mmCIF file of C-alpha atoms in Angstrom:
data_model
loop_
_atom_site.group_PDB
_atom_site.id
_atom_site.type_symbol
_atom_site.label_atom_id
_atom_site.label_comp_id
_atom_site.label_asym_id
_atom_site.label_seq_id
_atom_site.Cartn_x
_atom_site.Cartn_y
_atom_site.Cartn_z
ATOM 1 C CA UNK A 11 114.255 122.287 147.220
ATOM 2 C CA UNK A 12 110.373 122.663 146.009
ATOM 3 C CA UNK A 13 111.615 125.090 143.648
ATOM 4 C CA UNK A 14 113.738 122.592 141.984
ATOM 5 C CA UNK A 15 111.034 119.829 141.705
ATOM 6 C CA UNK A 16 108.212 122.107 140.472
ATOM 7 C CA UNK A 17 110.080 122.524 136.988
ATOM 8 C CA UNK A 18 111.264 119.166 136.704
ATOM 9 C CA UNK A 19 107.682 118.110 137.141
ATOM 10 C CA UNK A 20 106.748 120.506 134.848
ATOM 11 C CA UNK A 21 109.386 119.628 132.091
ATOM 12 C CA UNK A 22 108.179 115.962 132.628
ATOM 13 C CA UNK A 23 104.370 116.769 132.209
ATOM 14 C CA UNK A 24 105.231 118.678 128.848
ATOM 15 C CA UNK A 25 107.565 115.722 127.568
ATOM 16 C CA UNK A 26 104.754 113.066 128.371
ATOM 17 C CA UNK A 27 102.237 114.892 126.673
ATOM 18 C CA UNK A 28 104.078 115.776 123.550
ATOM 19 C CA UNK A 29 105.128 111.926 123.206
ATOM 20 C CA UNK A 30 101.347 110.900 123.658
ATOM 21 C CA UNK A 31 100.273 113.397 121.139
ATOM 22 C CA UNK A 32 102.946 112.394 118.537
ATOM 23 C CA UNK A 33 102.078 108.625 119.247
ATOM 24 C CA UNK A 34 98.185 109.454 118.999
ATOM 25 C CA UNK A 35 98.543 111.641 115.863
ATOM 26 C CA UNK A 36 100.612 108.576 114.370
ATOM 27 C CA UNK A 37 98.047 105.951 114.756
ATOM 28 C CA UNK A 38 95.046 108.025 114.018
ATOM 29 C CA UNK A 39 96.102 108.256 110.102
ATOM 30 C CA UNK A 40 95.523 104.939 108.255
ATOM 31 C CA UNK A 41 97.480 104.015 105.280
ATOM 32 C CA UNK A 42 95.940 105.194 102.089
ATOM 33 C CA UNK A 43 95.962 102.586 98.927
ATOM 34 C CA UNK A 44 96.155 104.006 95.624
ATOM 35 C CA UNK A 45 93.524 101.733 93.968
ATOM 36 C CA UNK A 46 94.503 103.113 90.394
ATOM 37 C CA UNK A 47 97.854 101.258 90.415
ATOM 38 C CA UNK A 48 96.235 98.231 91.552
ATOM 39 C CA UNK A 49 94.558 97.404 88.346
ATOM 40 C CA UNK A 50 91.668 95.584 89.951
ATOM 41 C CA UNK A 51 89.272 93.334 88.071
ATOM 42 C CA UNK A 52 85.641 92.770 89.251
ATOM 43 C CA UNK A 53 85.187 88.991 89.418
ATOM 44 C CA UNK A 54 82.015 87.255 90.562
ATOM 45 C CA UNK A 55 80.212 83.788 90.524
ATOM 46 C CA UNK A 56 78.370 81.315 91.847
ATOM 47 C CA UNK A 57 79.258 78.255 94.536
ATOM 48 C CA UNK A 58 77.317 74.997 94.661
ATOM 49 C CA UNK A 59 78.295 71.962 96.432
ATOM 50 C CA UNK A 60 76.812 68.683 94.954
ATOM 51 C CA UNK A 61 74.467 70.681 92.764
ATOM 52 C CA UNK A 62 72.832 72.918 95.546
ATOM 53 C CA UNK A 63 73.952 76.714 96.326
ATOM 54 C CA UNK A 64 76.636 76.974 99.063
ATOM 55 C CA UNK A 65 75.304 79.874 101.584
ATOM 56 C CA UNK A 66 77.534 81.816 103.658
ATOM 57 C CA UNK A 67 80.761 80.201 102.378
ATOM 58 C CA UNK A 68 83.899 82.355 102.417
ATOM 59 C CA UNK A 69 85.556 82.428 99.190
ATOM 60 C CA UNK A 70 89.304 83.207 98.629
ATOM 61 C CA UNK A 71 91.379 83.978 95.387
ATOM 62 C CA UNK A 72 95.155 84.055 96.657
ATOM 63 C CA UNK A 73 97.778 85.002 94.518
ATOM 64 C CA UNK A 74 100.180 82.207 93.846
ATOM 65 C CA UNK A 75 102.936 84.711 93.466
ATOM 66 C CA UNK A 76 103.000 86.740 96.869
ATOM 67 C CA UNK A 77 100.117 85.163 99.059
ATOM 68 C CA UNK A 78 97.974 88.279 98.853
ATOM 69 C CA UNK A 79 94.170 87.577 98.505
ATOM 70 C CA UNK A 80 90.681 88.983 97.657
ATOM 71 C CA UNK A 81 87.577 87.519 99.377
ATOM 72 C CA UNK A 82 83.761 87.214 99.463
ATOM 73 C CA UNK A 83 81.021 85.507 101.072
ATOM 74 C CA UNK A 84 78.191 83.622 99.201
ATOM 75 C CA UNK A 85 74.699 84.836 99.704
ATOM 76 C CA UNK A 86 71.730 82.276 100.004
ATOM 77 C CA UNK A 87 71.781 81.513 96.532
ATOM 78 C CA UNK A 88 75.576 80.668 96.375
ATOM 79 C CA UNK A 89 76.566 83.947 94.688
ATOM 80 C CA UNK A 90 79.510 85.918 95.408
ATOM 81 C CA UNK A 91 81.600 89.146 94.135
ATOM 82 C CA UNK A 92 85.399 89.279 95.395
ATOM 83 C CA UNK A 93 86.380 92.150 97.637
ATOM 84 C CA UNK A 94 90.026 93.529 97.343
ATOM 85 C CA UNK A 95 89.797 95.110 100.869
ATOM 86 C CA UNK A 96 86.946 96.600 103.146
ATOM 87 C CA UNK A 97 87.026 99.874 100.717
ATOM 88 C CA UNK A 98 87.251 98.239 97.283
ATOM 89 C CA UNK A 99 85.861 95.429 95.383
ATOM 90 C CA UNK A 100 87.906 93.314 92.949
ATOM 91 C CA UNK A 101 91.009 91.330 92.769
ATOM 92 C CA UNK A 102 94.359 91.659 90.916
ATOM 93 C CA UNK A 103 94.972 90.054 87.797
ATOM 94 C CA UNK A 104 97.179 86.731 87.632
ATOM 95 C CA UNK A 105 97.129 82.859 88.632
ATOM 96 C CA UNK A 106 95.034 82.484 91.973
ATOM 97 C CA UNK A 107 94.544 79.590 94.400
ATOM 98 C CA UNK A 108 90.863 79.443 94.902
ATOM 99 C CA UNK A 109 89.629 78.199 98.279
ATOM 100 C CA UNK A 110 86.153 77.788 100.129
ATOM 101 C CA UNK A 111 85.130 77.437 103.831
ATOM 102 C CA UNK A 112 81.888 77.912 105.714
ATOM 103 C CA UNK A 113 83.899 78.322 109.025
ATOM 104 C CA UNK A 114 86.511 80.746 108.082
ATOM 105 C CA UNK A 115 86.411 84.187 109.771
ATOM 106 C CA UNK A 116 87.736 87.420 107.976
ATOM 107 C CA UNK A 117 87.379 90.990 109.700
ATOM 108 C CA UNK A 118 84.942 92.967 108.014
ATOM 109 C CA UNK A 119 83.243 90.228 106.021
ATOM 110 C CA UNK A 120 81.909 87.976 108.424
ATOM 111 C CA UNK A 121 83.260 88.931 111.669
ATOM 112 C CA UNK A 122 83.672 91.923 113.853
ATOM 113 C CA UNK A 123 86.026 90.417 116.372
ATOM 114 C CA UNK A 124 89.094 92.389 116.412
ATOM 115 C CA UNK A 125 90.622 90.319 119.217
ATOM 116 C CA UNK A 126 91.402 87.231 117.436
ATOM 117 C CA UNK A 127 94.754 86.304 116.170
ATOM 118 C CA UNK A 128 96.057 85.094 112.542
ATOM 119 C CA UNK A 129 95.655 81.257 112.011
ATOM 120 C CA UNK A 130 97.299 79.056 109.710
ATOM 121 C CA UNK A 131 97.111 80.514 106.268
ATOM 122 C CA UNK A 132 95.759 83.769 107.474
ATOM 123 C CA UNK A 133 96.048 86.887 105.549
ATOM 124 C CA UNK A 134 95.777 90.538 106.497
ATOM 125 C CA UNK A 135 92.424 91.110 108.278
ATOM 126 C CA UNK A 136 91.795 87.563 108.736
ATOM 127 C CA UNK A 137 90.924 86.449 112.331
ATOM 128 C CA UNK A 138 90.294 83.261 114.091
ATOM 129 C CA UNK A 139 88.005 82.966 116.988
ATOM 130 C CA UNK A 140 89.457 82.705 120.592
ATOM 131 C CA UNK A 141 86.859 80.015 121.308
ATOM 132 C CA UNK A 142 85.940 77.043 119.144
ATOM 133 C CA UNK A 143 82.894 77.599 116.841
ATOM 134 C CA UNK A 144 79.953 75.475 117.075
ATOM 135 C CA UNK A 145 79.855 75.700 113.150
ATOM 136 C CA UNK A 146 80.852 72.615 111.264
ATOM 137 C CA UNK A 147 82.830 72.894 107.985
ATOM 138 C CA UNK A 148 80.341 71.957 105.001
ATOM 139 C CA UNK A 149 83.287 71.991 102.626
ATOM 140 C CA UNK A 150 85.728 69.206 101.993
ATOM 141 C CA UNK A 151 89.456 69.772 102.706
ATOM 142 C CA UNK A 152 90.211 69.430 99.289
ATOM 143 C CA UNK A 153 88.448 72.569 98.380
ATOM 144 C CA UNK A 154 89.534 74.756 101.513
ATOM 145 C CA UNK A 155 93.041 74.307 103.443
ATOM 146 C CA UNK A 156 94.058 71.478 100.782
ATOM 147 C CA UNK A 157 92.536 73.310 97.474
ATOM 148 C CA UNK A 158 94.335 72.505 94.406
ATOM 149 C CA UNK A 159 91.845 74.680 92.344
ATOM 150 C CA UNK A 160 93.301 77.543 90.531
ATOM 151 C CA UNK A 161 92.193 80.081 87.748
ATOM 152 C CA UNK A 162 93.893 82.672 85.786
ATOM 153 C CA UNK A 163 92.065 86.156 86.497
ATOM 154 C CA UNK A 164 92.326 88.449 83.580
ATOM 155 C CA UNK A 165 90.344 91.694 82.336
ATOM 156 C CA UNK A 166 88.200 89.559 80.087
ATOM 157 C CA UNK A 167 87.908 86.344 82.437
ATOM 158 C CA UNK A 168 85.715 87.691 85.212
ATOM 159 C CA UNK A 169 83.043 85.138 86.218
ATOM 160 C CA UNK A 170 84.199 81.887 87.846
ATOM 161 C CA UNK A 171 81.408 79.529 88.956
ATOM 162 C CA UNK A 172 82.130 76.457 90.956
ATOM 163 C CA UNK A 173 80.198 73.250 91.442
ATOM 164 C CA UNK A 174 82.096 71.556 94.167
ATOM 165 C CA UNK A 175 81.595 67.762 94.957
ATOM 166 C CA UNK A 176 81.724 65.762 98.280
ATOM 167 C CA UNK A 177 83.992 63.459 96.504
ATOM 168 C CA UNK A 178 86.439 66.130 95.649
ATOM 169 C CA UNK A 179 85.982 65.382 91.938
ATOM 170 C CA UNK A 180 85.929 69.198 90.867
ATOM 171 C CA UNK A 181 89.197 70.444 89.743
ATOM 172 C CA UNK A 182 88.376 73.745 88.632
ATOM 173 C CA UNK A 183 85.910 76.544 87.369
ATOM 174 C CA UNK A 184 82.730 75.514 85.341
ATOM 175 C CA UNK A 185 81.655 77.466 82.276
#
């Protein structure tokens, strides 16, 4: 009887080892993006709120066609440069909805928390904190979750400055 159990245990161990190897090998290779096909445009600008620089604000340019987005975080002077993903800067050309937030978290931009889930309007790589953040949103809803600002990104139009107003009177990019 022991002679029958040992080969079965060995066979099971080999099978389990093979499954683990295949699973781990499959998970260790990240998908590779062919950036040459994306035709990315480098976009930058400045964001102010009531004439003052808006530091640490997340800026997103979201495609009105497919919902993909590029993102940035403003520096202390309100300046930003869009990122396509964690590896490459830029944004795909086309019509974009632009939104701003001082509380939004995007993994790899202003958050290292991989445990967060996707919230309303979330894109790939975006996380919401599991616990409420003490941060208060400084940007009016008309420029973040209810933003109506749209711009057309082209190879020749690469600078977009925004002077947001607390009364929501800004409707687009400023020259």
